[in-house]
Coordinates of C-alpha atoms in Angstrom, one line a residue:
A39 CA -5.9 5.3 -7.4
R40 CA -8.9 6.5 -5.2
R41 CA -9.0 8.7 -2.3
M42 CA -11.2 7.6 0.4
K43 CA -12.2 9.8 3.7
N44 CA -12.7 7.1 6.4
M45 CA -14.2 8.3 9.8
T46 CA -11.4 7.5 12.5
D47 CA -13.3 9.1 15.7
S48 CA -15.7 11.7 16.7
Y49 CA -12.8 14.1 16.6
G50 CA -11.7 14.0 13.1
S51 CA -11.2 12.0 10.0
K52 CA -8.2 10.3 8.4
Q53 CA -7.2 10.7 4.2
E54 CA -6.3 7.0 2.9
I55 CA -5.2 6.4 -0.7
V56 CA -5.9 2.9 -2.0
V57 CA -4.2 1.6 -5.3
H58 CA -5.4 -1.5 -7.1
D59 CA -2.5 -2.9 -9.3
L60 CA -4.1 -5.1 -11.4
C61 CA -2.4 -8.2 -13.1
S62 CA 0.5 -7.2 -10.7
G63 CA 2.6 -10.3 -11.0
H64 CA 5.1 -9.9 -7.9
G65 CA 3.8 -6.6 -7.2
L66 CA 7.1 -4.5 -7.9
T67 CA 5.1 -1.0 -9.5
G68 CA 2.7 -1.4 -6.8
M69 CA 5.2 -1.5 -4.0
L70 CA 7.5 1.2 -5.5
F71 CA 4.3 3.4 -5.5
V72 CA 4.0 3.0 -1.7
A73 CA 7.7 3.3 -1.0
C74 CA 8.0 6.5 -3.0
N75 CA 5.0 8.1 -1.2
P76 CA 5.4 7.8 2.5
P77 CA 2.4 8.9 5.0
R78 CA 2.5 12.8 5.1
P79 CA -0.3 14.1 7.1
P80 CA -2.3 16.2 6.6
L81 CA -2.1 15.5 2.8
F82 CA -2.7 11.9 3.6
E83 CA -2.3 9.4 6.6
S84 CA -2.4 6.1 5.0
L85 CA -1.5 4.9 1.5
R86 CA -2.6 1.2 0.7
T87 CA -1.8 -0.9 -2.7
I88 CA -4.1 -3.9 -3.4
L89 CA -2.4 -6.2 -5.7
V90 CA -4.3 -8.4 -7.8
D91 CA -3.5 -11.3 -9.8
H92 CA -4.1 -15.2 -10.2
K93 CA -1.8 -16.3 -7.4
E94 CA 0.8 -14.8 -5.1
P95 CA 4.6 -15.6 -6.5
R96 CA 6.8 -16.8 -3.8
S97 CA 9.0 -13.5 -5.0
H98 CA 6.3 -11.0 -3.8
S99 CA 7.3 -11.6 -0.2
V100 CA 11.0 -11.5 -0.9
L101 CA 10.6 -8.6 -2.8
R102 CA 8.2 -6.8 0.0
D103 CA 10.9 -7.9 2.6
C104 CA 13.7 -6.4 0.8
I105 CA 12.2 -3.1 0.1
S106 CA 10.6 -2.8 3.8
E107 CA 14.4 -2.7 4.7
I108 CA 14.8 0.7 3.2
C109 CA 10.9 2.1 3.3
P110 CA 9.8 0.8 6.6
W111 CA 6.0 1.9 5.8
V112 CA 6.1 -0.9 2.8
S113 CA 4.5 -3.7 5.1
K114 CA 2.0 -6.4 5.3
D115 CA -0.6 -3.6 6.3
T116 CA 0.1 -1.5 3.4
V117 CA 1.0 -3.7 0.4
Q118 CA -1.7 -6.7 0.4
F119 CA -2.0 -9.3 -2.3
M120 CA -5.5 -10.5 -3.5

């Protein structure tokens, strides 16, 4: 994981944490990390997980949709498959 400070506008900045989950399979580990860490300003405003594997399995989107029913901050914006 790495913490990045991105400028949002001339008034302030936003803290963003980006986690790269390598050899992620369907991405459960990365999705659980996002699910267990909802946005908590001022500590961080955004948490993203980038899942990296050869291909995106069909189970990935089904699993993300199931988790997002309980944790709505888990979405296509916060969990990305590459």
